[in-house]
XYZ file of N, CA, C and O in Angstrom:
820
model
N -12.498 -7.647 1.366
C -11.177 -7.211 1.836
C -11.139 -7.410 3.350
O -11.318 -6.466 4.124
N -10.947 -8.673 3.771
C -11.076 -9.023 5.175
C -9.779 -9.476 5.815
O -9.788 -10.187 6.815
N -8.629 -9.116 5.237
C -7.353 -9.417 5.890
C -7.362 -8.797 7.285
O -7.983 -7.749 7.521
N -6.677 -9.453 8.211
C -6.749 -9.056 9.618
C -6.459 -7.573 9.836
O -7.228 -6.866 10.496
N -5.350 -7.084 9.281
C -4.989 -5.690 9.551
C -5.998 -4.718 8.937
O -6.249 -3.649 9.495
N -6.581 -5.079 7.801
C -7.525 -4.179 7.149
C -8.858 -4.167 7.879
O -9.460 -3.108 8.083
N -9.325 -5.335 8.282
C -10.594 -5.410 9.013
C -10.479 -4.742 10.377
O -11.296 -3.891 10.744
N -9.446 -5.121 11.139
C -9.289 -4.534 12.472
C -8.926 -3.052 12.394
O -9.348 -2.255 13.235
N -8.145 -2.699 11.382
C -7.808 -1.293 11.202
C -9.049 -0.450 10.959
O -9.216 0.620 11.554
N -9.941 -0.933 10.089
C -11.177 -0.202 9.795
C -12.006 0.001 11.046
O -12.543 1.090 11.286
N -12.136 -1.058 11.862
C -12.927 -0.946 13.091
C -12.280 0.055 14.062
O -12.975 0.841 14.708
N -10.947 0.031 14.150
C -10.257 0.948 15.053
C -10.414 2.391 14.589
O -10.643 3.299 15.402
N -10.321 2.632 13.285
C -10.479 3.986 12.756
C -11.887 4.516 13.026
O -12.071 5.659 13.456
N -12.878 3.675 12.770
C -14.274 4.096 12.966
C -14.550 4.402 14.435
O -15.291 5.340 14.752
N -13.941 3.636 15.339
C -14.132 3.876 16.770
C -13.575 5.228 17.191
O -14.014 5.804 18.196
N -12.623 5.753 16.412
C -12.015 7.046 16.720
C -12.561 8.181 15.846
O -11.992 9.264 15.804
N -13.658 7.893 15.139
C -14.316 8.946 14.367
C -13.830 9.117 12.943
O -14.177 10.105 12.286
N -13.050 8.157 12.431
C -12.571 8.210 11.048
C -13.338 7.187 10.212
O -13.222 5.985 10.451
N -14.121 7.656 9.258
C -14.821 6.731 8.366
C -13.801 5.972 7.527
O -12.731 6.497 7.198
N -14.122 4.730 7.163
C -13.182 3.936 6.367
C -13.907 3.250 5.222
O -15.109 2.980 5.285
N -13.143 2.974 4.176
C -13.661 2.247 3.014
C -12.564 1.312 2.525
O -11.426 1.729 2.334
N -12.911 0.047 2.335
C -11.960 -0.942 1.829
C -12.500 -1.501 0.519
O -13.696 -1.665 0.345
N -11.595 -1.805 -0.395
C -12.023 -2.446 -1.634
C -10.933 -3.399 -2.108
O -9.760 -3.233 -1.777
N -11.326 -4.408 -2.857
C -10.378 -5.391 -3.371
C -9.702 -4.859 -4.622
O -10.372 -4.552 -5.613
N -8.396 -4.780 -4.608
C -7.661 -4.430 -5.824
C -7.693 -5.606 -6.792
O -7.699 -5.420 -8.006
N -7.718 -6.795 -6.241
C -7.850 -8.025 -7.020
C -8.299 -9.110 -6.045
O -8.017 -9.047 -4.847
N -9.034 -10.097 -6.517
C -9.457 -11.200 -5.656
C -10.048 -12.309 -6.516
O -10.093 -12.219 -7.744
N -10.530 -13.345 -5.854
C -11.155 -14.477 -6.539
C -12.638 -14.246 -6.791
O -13.297 -15.045 -7.432
N -13.178 -13.129 -6.299
C -14.612 -12.886 -6.444
C -14.985 -12.607 -7.902
O -14.162 -12.133 -8.690
N -16.224 -12.846 -8.234
C -16.690 -12.827 -9.618
C -16.388 -11.519 -10.337
O -15.931 -11.517 -11.485
N -16.664 -10.392 -9.711
C -16.534 -9.097 -10.383
C -15.208 -8.397 -10.095
O -15.047 -7.217 -10.412
N -14.268 -9.119 -9.507
C -12.985 -8.502 -9.166
C -11.957 -8.714 -10.275
O -12.103 -9.592 -11.122
N -10.917 -7.916 -10.236
C -9.818 -8.107 -11.169
C -9.009 -9.338 -10.760
O -8.873 -9.645 -9.571
N -8.467 -10.025 -11.756
C -7.551 -11.127 -11.515
C -6.133 -10.566 -11.507
O -5.753 -9.820 -12.415
N -5.352 -10.918 -10.499
C -4.008 -10.352 -10.382
C -3.158 -10.616 -11.621
O -2.416 -9.746 -12.077
N -3.283 -11.804 -12.189
C -2.437 -12.149 -13.338
C -2.765 -11.300 -14.560
O -1.939 -11.153 -15.463
N -3.964 -10.706 -14.590
C -4.363 -9.848 -15.711
C -4.211 -8.362 -15.400
O -4.526 -7.517 -16.236
N -3.741 -8.051 -14.203
C -3.683 -6.661 -13.754
C -2.298 -6.063 -13.973
O -1.318 -6.773 -14.185
N -2.245 -4.746 -13.916
C -0.981 -4.024 -13.897
C -1.038 -2.996 -12.778
O -2.122 -2.640 -12.292
N 0.107 -2.512 -12.358
C 0.141 -1.494 -11.314
C -0.582 -0.239 -11.796
O -1.369 0.373 -11.060
N -0.343 0.149 -13.045
C -0.985 1.352 -13.580
C -2.508 1.200 -13.614
O -3.248 2.154 -13.338
N -2.984 0.014 -13.966
C -4.423 -0.237 -14.008
C -5.035 -0.102 -12.624
O -6.067 0.565 -12.442
N -4.397 -0.682 -11.621
C -4.908 -0.612 -10.255
C -4.782 0.794 -9.686
O -5.612 1.214 -8.867
N -3.766 1.530 -10.112
C -3.637 2.933 -9.688
C -4.791 3.764 -10.237
O -5.302 4.668 -9.557
N -5.219 3.459 -11.462
C -6.393 4.135 -12.017
C -7.644 3.819 -11.233
O -8.510 4.683 -11.047
N -7.765 2.581 -10.759
C -8.904 2.208 -9.908
C -8.908 3.032 -8.625
O -9.958 3.493 -8.167
N -7.723 3.189 -8.032
C -7.621 4.000 -6.812
C -8.099 5.418 -7.074
O -8.846 5.996 -6.263
N -7.711 5.997 -8.185
C -8.146 7.355 -8.509
C -9.666 7.444 -8.625
O -10.278 8.444 -8.215
N -10.290 6.399 -9.166
C -11.746 6.392 -9.273
C -12.402 6.338 -7.901
O -13.423 6.993 -7.669
N -11.818 5.572 -6.996
C -12.353 5.501 -5.629
C -12.242 6.866 -4.953
O -13.185 7.351 -4.317
N -11.070 7.491 -5.072
C -10.874 8.813 -4.464
C -11.854 9.823 -5.051
O -12.476 10.607 -4.326
N -12.038 9.801 -6.376
C -12.955 10.731 -7.035
C -14.391 10.508 -6.572
O -15.162 11.466 -6.412
N -14.759 9.254 -6.356
C -16.109 8.916 -5.888
C -16.413 9.607 -4.563
O -17.469 10.229 -4.392
N -15.469 9.523 -3.628
C -15.706 10.137 -2.316
C -15.510 11.646 -2.348
O -16.144 12.376 -1.583
N -14.682 12.119 -3.240
C -14.517 13.563 -3.379
C -15.820 14.196 -3.856
O -16.225 15.262 -3.379
N -16.504 13.540 -4.783
C -17.788 14.055 -5.285
C -18.850 14.061 -4.193
O -19.811 14.826 -4.282
N -18.678 13.210 -3.201
C -19.638 13.137 -2.104
C -19.221 14.005 -0.924
O -19.661 13.820 0.197
N -18.358 14.956 -1.215
C -18.000 16.040 -0.293
C -17.220 15.587 0.937
O -17.268 16.257 1.981
N -16.519 14.457 0.837
C -15.595 14.120 1.916
C -14.435 15.099 1.854
O -13.760 15.231 0.837
N -14.196 15.797 2.950
C -13.215 16.883 2.929
C -11.777 16.392 2.934
O -10.902 16.995 2.304
N -11.504 15.325 3.650
C -10.145 14.792 3.736
C -10.154 13.307 3.401
O -10.923 12.533 3.980
N -9.302 12.914 2.476
C -9.206 11.518 2.056
C -7.764 11.053 2.237
O -6.843 11.615 1.645
N -7.592 10.045 3.083
C -6.275 9.492 3.359
C -6.242 8.074 2.807
O -7.165 7.286 3.052
N -5.220 7.731 2.057
C -5.101 6.390 1.483
C -4.020 5.609 2.233
O -2.961 6.143 2.565
N -4.331 4.344 2.517
C -3.402 3.457 3.201
C -3.085 2.299 2.278
O -3.989 1.637 1.765
N -1.808 2.037 2.056
C -1.388 0.935 1.200
C -0.500 -0.036 1.945
O 0.539 0.359 2.480
N -0.931 -1.297 2.002
C -0.102 -2.344 2.588
C 0.595 -3.111 1.470
O 0.003 -3.431 0.452
N 1.875 -3.379 1.652
C 2.643 -4.186 0.707
C 2.578 -3.578 -0.698
O 2.970 -2.429 -0.904
N 2.023 -4.312 -1.676
C 1.946 -3.802 -3.042
C 1.044 -2.576 -3.169
O 1.138 -1.836 -4.150
N 0.210 -2.347 -2.170
C -0.651 -1.165 -2.187
C 0.139 0.130 -2.233
O -0.344 1.145 -2.747
N 1.358 0.099 -1.714
C 2.201 1.304 -1.756
C 2.512 1.692 -3.190
O 2.479 2.868 -3.556
N 2.841 0.707 -4.019
C 3.132 0.986 -5.425
C 1.925 1.596 -6.122
O 2.066 2.484 -6.967
N 0.740 1.102 -5.785
C -0.481 1.602 -6.426
C -0.699 3.065 -6.067
O -1.081 3.883 -6.910
N -0.419 3.427 -4.829
C -0.503 4.829 -4.417
C 0.542 5.664 -5.166
O 0.244 6.743 -5.685
N 1.761 5.163 -5.228
C 2.832 5.897 -5.900
C 2.536 6.143 -7.370
O 2.921 7.170 -7.935
N 1.834 5.193 -8.012
C 1.559 5.293 -9.442
C 0.256 6.017 -9.755
O -0.111 6.162 -10.921
N -0.447 6.491 -8.743
C -1.699 7.219 -8.957
C -1.463 8.416 -9.881
O -0.649 9.291 -9.572
N -2.159 8.481 -11.022
C -1.972 9.630 -11.917
C -2.477 10.938 -11.317
O -1.865 11.994 -11.496
N -3.599 10.871 -10.584
C -4.240 12.089 -10.092
C -3.685 12.554 -8.749
O -3.634 13.743 -8.465
N -3.335 11.607 -7.896
C -2.839 11.925 -6.550
C -3.771 12.919 -5.851
O -3.339 13.931 -5.287
N -5.056 12.576 -5.880
C -6.057 13.482 -5.336
C -6.373 13.280 -3.873
O -7.437 13.681 -3.403
N -5.464 12.682 -3.132
C -5.690 12.397 -1.721
C -4.980 13.430 -0.846
O -4.126 14.179 -1.310
N -5.329 13.424 0.440
C -4.813 14.438 1.369
C -3.772 13.899 2.338
O -3.158 14.663 3.075
N -3.597 12.601 2.366
C -2.607 11.983 3.237
C -2.315 10.579 2.766
O -3.152 9.946 2.111
N -1.124 10.084 3.091
C -0.686 8.754 2.643
C -0.079 7.999 3.818
O 0.706 8.563 4.598
N -0.447 6.724 3.928
C 0.158 5.834 4.918
C 0.620 4.572 4.200
O -0.142 3.964 3.448
N 1.877 4.184 4.421
C 2.385 2.906 3.945
C 2.482 1.958 5.130
O 3.128 2.283 6.134
N 1.864 0.797 5.011
C 2.046 -0.273 5.984
C 2.967 -1.311 5.343
O 2.544 -2.139 4.563
N 4.242 -1.255 5.644
C 5.240 -2.153 5.068
C 5.140 -2.162 3.541
O 5.090 -3.225 2.904
N 5.110 -0.983 2.968
C 4.956 -0.841 1.529
C 6.106 -1.437 0.744
O 7.272 -1.308 1.116
N 5.785 -2.111 -0.358
C 6.794 -2.765 -1.199
C 7.806 -1.752 -1.736
O 7.486 -0.586 -1.963
N 9.001 -2.244 -1.959
C 10.061 -1.386 -2.485
C 10.505 -1.927 -3.845
O 9.712 -2.003 -4.772
N 11.730 -2.345 -4.006
C 12.220 -2.818 -5.298
C 11.874 -4.293 -5.489
O 12.334 -5.138 -4.729
N 11.085 -4.566 -6.524
C 10.684 -5.939 -6.813
C 11.182 -6.409 -8.176
O 10.925 -7.543 -8.568
N 11.880 -5.545 -8.904
C 12.281 -5.887 -10.268
C 13.224 -7.093 -10.320
O 13.186 -7.885 -11.260
N 14.049 -7.290 -9.297
C 14.969 -8.425 -9.293
C 14.276 -9.710 -8.857
O 14.697 -10.805 -9.220
N 13.223 -9.590 -8.069
C 12.519 -10.768 -7.554
C 11.699 -11.443 -8.639
O 11.719 -12.659 -8.797
N 10.978 -10.649 -9.412
C 9.979 -11.207 -10.313
C 10.555 -12.118 -11.386
O 9.953 -13.119 -11.739
N 11.702 -11.807 -11.929
C 12.253 -12.585 -13.035
C 12.763 -13.962 -12.620
O 12.990 -14.821 -13.461
N 12.919 -14.196 -11.345
C 13.536 -15.431 -10.885
C 12.646 -16.656 -11.094
O 13.148 -17.767 -11.222
N 11.340 -16.468 -11.099
C 10.435 -17.618 -11.162
C 9.408 -17.431 -12.277
O 8.209 -17.619 -12.081
N 9.876 -17.050 -13.448
C 8.961 -16.810 -14.560
C 8.574 -18.132 -15.217
O 9.426 -18.946 -15.571
N 7.265 -18.360 -15.348
C 6.733 -19.574 -15.957
C 6.067 -19.193 -17.277
O 5.046 -18.493 -17.269
N 6.608 -19.600 -18.426
C 6.013 -19.236 -19.723
C 4.533 -19.633 -19.791
O 4.158 -20.731 -19.385
N 3.711 -18.711 -20.285
C 2.288 -18.958 -20.409
C 1.497 -18.707 -19.142
O 0.265 -18.705 -19.145
N 2.191 -18.522 -18.033
C 1.527 -18.268 -16.747
C 1.899 -16.897 -16.225
O 1.051 -16.064 -15.916
N 3.166 -16.651 -16.126
C 3.648 -15.387 -15.573
C 4.725 -15.664 -14.545
O 5.372 -16.716 -14.556
N 4.896 -14.752 -13.654
C 5.871 -14.905 -12.584
C 5.176 -15.514 -11.380
O 4.269 -14.910 -10.806
N 5.563 -16.714 -11.006
C 4.943 -17.410 -9.883
C 5.808 -17.206 -8.643
O 6.944 -17.666 -8.579
N 5.250 -16.487 -7.676
C 5.946 -16.235 -6.419
C 5.456 -17.209 -5.357
O 4.255 -17.391 -5.189
N 6.373 -17.813 -4.632
C 6.012 -18.737 -3.556
C 6.133 -17.990 -2.234
O 7.153 -18.049 -1.555
N 5.085 -17.264 -1.893
C 5.031 -16.496 -0.650
C 4.041 -17.162 0.298
O 3.014 -16.591 0.654
N 4.355 -18.408 0.701
C 3.409 -19.161 1.516
C 2.386 -19.861 0.649
O 2.080 -21.027 0.841
N 1.848 -19.153 -0.319
C 0.999 -19.718 -1.356
C 1.554 -19.240 -2.696
O 2.283 -18.262 -2.746
N 1.225 -19.966 -3.759
C 1.701 -19.553 -5.079
C 0.858 -18.394 -5.595
O -0.374 -18.464 -5.604
N 1.519 -17.320 -6.008
C 0.842 -16.142 -6.551
C 1.434 -15.847 -7.915
O 2.656 -15.767 -8.064
N 0.576 -15.702 -8.916
C 1.046 -15.481 -10.285
C 0.826 -14.031 -10.703
O -0.277 -13.497 -10.580
N 1.893 -13.394 -11.199
C 1.838 -12.057 -11.754
C 1.998 -12.154 -13.264
O 2.846 -12.895 -13.755
N 1.207 -11.389 -14.004
C 1.282 -11.417 -15.455
C 2.498 -10.689 -15.999
O 3.180 -9.946 -15.291
N 2.758 -10.897 -17.279
C 3.939 -10.311 -17.922
C 3.918 -8.785 -17.885
O 4.956 -8.148 -17.680
N 2.734 -8.177 -18.088
C 2.667 -6.712 -18.076
C 3.062 -6.168 -16.708
O 3.738 -5.137 -16.611
N 2.631 -6.852 -15.641
C 3.010 -6.424 -14.294
C 4.519 -6.526 -14.133
O 5.171 -5.627 -13.604
N 5.080 -7.634 -14.591
C 6.521 -7.841 -14.476
C 7.285 -6.759 -15.236
O 8.274 -6.205 -14.746
N 6.813 -6.450 -16.435
C 7.477 -5.416 -17.234
C 7.434 -4.066 -16.523
O 8.414 -3.302 -16.563
N 6.311 -3.756 -15.890
C 6.225 -2.511 -15.122
C 7.234 -2.511 -13.979
O 7.896 -1.502 -13.709
N 7.320 -3.645 -13.290
C 8.247 -3.739 -12.159
C 9.694 -3.574 -12.611
O 10.509 -2.961 -11.919
N 10.011 -4.105 -13.781
C 11.366 -3.965 -14.308
C 11.713 -2.497 -14.551
O 12.851 -2.080 -14.383
N 10.710 -1.729 -14.950
C 10.940 -0.314 -15.255
C 10.886 0.572 -14.003
O 11.423 1.681 -13.998
N 10.236 0.076 -12.958
C 10.005 0.869 -11.741
C 11.141 0.603 -10.755
O 10.944 0.043 -9.685
N 12.336 1.009 -11.116
C 13.530 0.654 -10.354
C 13.801 1.574 -9.161
O 14.532 1.207 -8.249
N 13.222 2.763 -9.186
C 13.406 3.693 -8.068
C 12.045 4.250 -7.644
O 11.742 5.433 -7.842
N 11.212 3.397 -7.034
C 9.865 3.836 -6.671
C 9.848 5.006 -5.702
O 8.898 5.796 -5.674
N 10.928 5.136 -4.912
C 10.964 6.226 -3.935
C 10.901 7.601 -4.584
O 10.410 8.565 -3.976
N 11.371 7.716 -5.816
C 11.364 9.016 -6.481
C 9.946 9.503 -6.769
O 9.720 10.710 -6.908
N 8.997 8.578 -6.843
C 7.603 8.963 -7.089
C 7.021 9.749 -5.923
O 6.034 10.476 -6.092
N 7.618 9.603 -4.749
C 7.121 10.352 -3.590
C 7.329 11.853 -3.748
O 6.656 12.646 -3.086
N 8.232 12.238 -4.606
C 8.459 13.674 -4.803
C 7.224 14.367 -5.356
O 7.050 15.573 -5.164
N 6.372 13.605 -6.029
C 5.162 14.182 -6.599
C 3.975 14.160 -5.661
O 2.884 14.607 -6.029
N 4.150 13.651 -4.459
C 3.065 13.597 -3.474
C 3.269 14.728 -2.474
O 4.226 14.719 -1.697
N 2.377 15.689 -2.503
C 2.535 16.907 -1.688
C 1.539 16.908 -0.528
O 0.687 17.797 -0.399
N 1.609 15.902 0.315
C 0.717 15.834 1.472
C 1.431 15.063 2.578
O 2.468 14.427 2.332
N 0.927 15.117 3.807
C 1.579 14.382 4.893
C 1.671 12.888 4.586
O 0.757 12.304 4.004
N 2.771 12.273 4.993
C 2.965 10.839 4.759
C 3.492 10.169 6.016
O 4.371 10.695 6.704
N 2.928 9.005 6.306
C 3.357 8.198 7.447
C 3.812 6.836 6.938
O 3.090 6.159 6.207
N 5.012 6.424 7.327
C 5.575 5.148 6.932
C 5.697 4.263 8.167
O 6.346 4.645 9.142
N 5.067 3.091 8.128
C 5.151 2.146 9.245
C 5.668 0.826 8.681
O 5.026 0.228 7.804
N 6.817 0.380 9.192
C 7.474 -0.799 8.636
C 7.792 -1.827 9.717
O 7.878 -1.502 10.906
N 7.952 -3.070 9.266
C 8.203 -4.197 10.162
C 9.693 -4.508 10.250
O 10.447 -4.282 9.301
N 10.097 -5.070 11.393
C 11.496 -5.487 11.555
C 11.599 -6.792 12.325
O 12.677 -7.182 12.749
N 10.470 -7.483 12.512
C 10.461 -8.722 13.278
C 10.592 -9.947 12.394
O 10.938 -9.851 11.216
N 10.294 -11.149 12.945
C 10.377 -12.403 12.179
C 9.495 -12.352 10.932
O 8.319 -12.014 11.013
N 10.079 -12.647 9.785
C 9.304 -12.611 8.547
C 9.143 -11.215 7.982
O 8.587 -11.023 6.912
N 9.610 -10.215 8.690
C 9.537 -8.829 8.217
C 10.941 -8.288 8.069
O 11.924 -9.011 8.075
N 11.039 -7.001 7.931
C 12.352 -6.380 7.876
C 13.064 -6.481 6.551
O 14.169 -5.962 6.403
N 12.437 -7.151 5.576
C 13.099 -7.336 4.301
C 13.140 -6.093 3.445
O 13.855 -6.049 2.446
N 12.358 -5.087 3.804
C 12.309 -3.884 2.975
C 12.595 -2.626 3.795
O 12.123 -1.548 3.471
N 13.399 -2.786 4.838
C 13.757 -1.611 5.633
C 14.588 -0.624 4.826
O 14.519 0.585 5.068
N 15.361 -1.120 3.877
C 16.082 -0.198 2.993
C 15.083 0.657 2.221
O 15.333 1.840 1.977
N 13.977 0.046 1.837
C 12.919 0.787 1.147
C 12.297 1.832 2.038
O 12.019 2.956 1.601
N 12.080 1.497 3.308
C 11.505 2.455 4.248
C 12.386 3.690 4.353
O 11.906 4.826 4.336
N 13.694 3.464 4.442
C 14.629 4.585 4.561
C 14.680 5.409 3.279
O 14.760 6.638 3.323
N 14.617 4.722 2.136
C 14.636 5.431 0.856
C 13.363 6.251 0.676
O 13.400 7.402 0.221
N 12.229 5.665 1.032
C 10.965 6.398 0.940
C 10.989 7.625 1.854
O 10.557 8.707 1.467
N 11.475 7.440 3.063
C 11.525 8.564 3.996
C 12.428 9.673 3.466
O 12.101 10.861 3.565
N 13.543 9.289 2.901
C 14.493 10.276 2.388
C 13.874 11.134 1.285
O 14.092 12.346 1.223
N 13.094 10.520 0.402
C 12.564 11.230 -0.757
C 11.215 11.894 -0.502
O 10.794 12.740 -1.291
N 10.522 11.508 0.563
C 9.195 12.062 0.829
C 9.280 13.542 1.182
O 10.245 14.003 1.807
N 8.261 14.269 0.778
C 8.158 15.670 1.177
C 7.688 15.769 2.619
O 6.982 14.897 3.122
N 8.053 16.823 3.293
C 7.561 17.073 4.649
C 6.133 17.610 4.577
O 5.754 18.253 3.588
N 5.336 17.304 5.620
C 5.670 16.550 6.827
C 5.675 15.050 6.576
O 4.845 14.529 5.839
N 6.624 14.373 7.198
C 6.773 12.937 7.018
C 7.205 12.310 8.329
O 7.802 12.972 9.190
N 6.911 11.020 8.473
C 7.233 10.329 9.718
C 7.457 8.853 9.419
O 6.736 8.270 8.603
N 8.439 8.253 10.079
C 8.752 6.839 9.905
C 8.759 6.148 11.266
O 9.418 6.609 12.200
N 8.022 5.043 11.366
C 8.006 4.224 12.571
C 8.376 2.794 12.198
O 7.813 2.233 11.245
N 9.295 2.194 12.931
C 9.667 0.796 12.741
C 9.115 -0.002 13.919
O 9.433 0.292 15.077
N 8.283 -0.997 13.629
C 7.752 -1.876 14.669
C 8.660 -3.096 14.751
O 8.647 -3.968 13.877
N 9.451 -3.171 15.804
C 10.542 -4.142 15.887
C 10.068 -5.587 15.965
O 10.807 -6.502 15.583
N 8.859 -5.827 16.454
C 8.395 -7.214 16.600
C 7.427 -7.623 15.497
O 6.921 -8.739 15.501
N 7.192 -6.747 14.543
C 6.163 -7.012 13.522
C 6.692 -7.861 12.379
O 7.847 -7.737 11.977
N 5.795 -8.716 11.830
C 6.087 -9.371 10.570
C 5.445 -8.555 9.447
O 4.822 -7.519 9.702
N 5.594 -9.012 8.212
C 5.129 -8.213 7.075
C 3.628 -7.946 7.105
O 3.177 -6.879 6.695
N 2.854 -8.895 7.612
C 1.400 -8.738 7.656
C 0.898 -8.239 9.005
O -0.313 -8.162 9.219
N 1.820 -7.907 9.914
C 1.469 -7.361 11.232
C 0.506 -8.281 11.980
O -0.408 -7.805 12.670
N 0.722 -9.594 11.843
C -0.227 -10.565 12.410
C 0.211 -11.128 13.754
O -0.593 -11.784 14.418
N 1.451 -10.923 14.155
C 1.881 -11.512 15.415
C 1.298 -10.741 16.595
O 0.770 -9.636 16.452
N 1.372 -11.351 17.771
C 0.642 -10.880 18.946
C 0.870 -9.400 19.246
O 2.012 -8.951 19.383
N -0.230 -8.691 19.379
C -0.198 -7.302 19.802
C 0.223 -6.295 18.761
O 0.143 -5.082 18.999
N 0.658 -6.764 17.594
C 1.210 -5.848 16.599
C 0.121 -5.055 15.878
O 0.307 -3.871 15.575
N -1.019 -5.682 15.609
C -2.099 -4.953 14.933
C -2.505 -3.737 15.763
O -2.741 -2.653 15.220
N -2.570 -3.921 17.062
C -2.931 -2.803 17.937
C -1.890 -1.693 17.862
O -2.227 -0.502 17.815
N -0.610 -2.062 17.834
C 0.445 -1.047 17.704
C 0.344 -0.339 16.356
O 0.526 0.880 16.261
N 0.047 -1.115 15.322
C -0.087 -0.546 13.976
C -1.227 0.469 13.924
O -1.063 1.585 13.412
N -2.380 0.090 14.446
C -3.547 0.979 14.363
C -3.404 2.191 15.282
O -3.750 3.305 14.879
N -2.877 2.001 16.481
C -2.731 3.153 17.384
C -1.701 4.145 16.848
O -1.876 5.358 16.980
N -0.630 3.631 16.229
C 0.375 4.511 15.618
C -0.233 5.295 14.466
O -0.001 6.501 14.316
N -1.032 4.610 13.654
C -1.678 5.273 12.523
C -2.676 6.314 12.996
O -2.716 7.443 12.474
N -3.481 5.967 13.996
C -4.507 6.885 14.493
C -3.867 8.127 15.130
O -4.346 9.252 14.944
N -2.777 7.939 15.859
C -2.091 9.093 16.452
C -1.631 10.059 15.369
O -1.739 11.292 15.519
N -1.130 9.519 14.265
C -0.708 10.362 13.137
C -1.910 11.027 12.482
O -1.862 12.233 12.153
N -2.994 10.288 12.297
C -4.208 10.865 11.710
C -4.716 12.026 12.561
O -5.128 13.066 12.024
N -4.717 11.839 13.858
C -5.207 12.911 14.753
C -4.329 14.159 14.656
O -4.825 15.279 14.786
N -3.069 13.951 14.441
C -2.153 15.108 14.379
C -2.452 15.994 13.178
O -2.395 17.226 13.273
N -2.796 15.373 12.051
C -2.942 16.146 10.819
C -4.371 16.300 10.313
O -4.647 17.205 9.520
N -5.285 15.451 10.788
C -6.612 15.440 10.161
C -7.762 15.463 11.147
O -8.894 15.185 10.767
N -7.536 15.854 12.365
C -8.626 15.873 13.347
C -8.665 17.208 14.055
O -7.620 17.728 14.457
């Protein structure tokens, strides 16, 4: 799990005294899940296992961060055994997007710079998950929402507002005006991590 924001974010958190753990929800590696065979519910169960693993090892506070589709996985967590939630440009409504490029025998092929295939079960879940913001009502812990509004970003600002509206307090929303969806443009990763760390210090330090 070496995407720029995740790798640099982990290093920034550790430098400020916050231990971090990253894992692949899906990847090309031998023992990883294949995205086309995965479902949101399946990956949400994986998240619960990760949280339970660290809970058994006496970690007192566990905060989960979800970028993009990671937000849905947090929302669908059956156990919700975490103490804080952060969305980094978390996905919102995808039910209308997925059906547009369905390839029989393959799944839904999305052209997001590279071709990404989602399986039918994932698509069916997305069709049913029409108001993901309502799932926030079941999360009873501090939540921080950080969203992009720059080139290549800003496509889910309606989702950011909907999530903020439905989230329980304490809650906070920050819009990074120059950020793209992956927070890769100049100086944005630093803004993302410092904003997240300031929120972590407020509630968990």
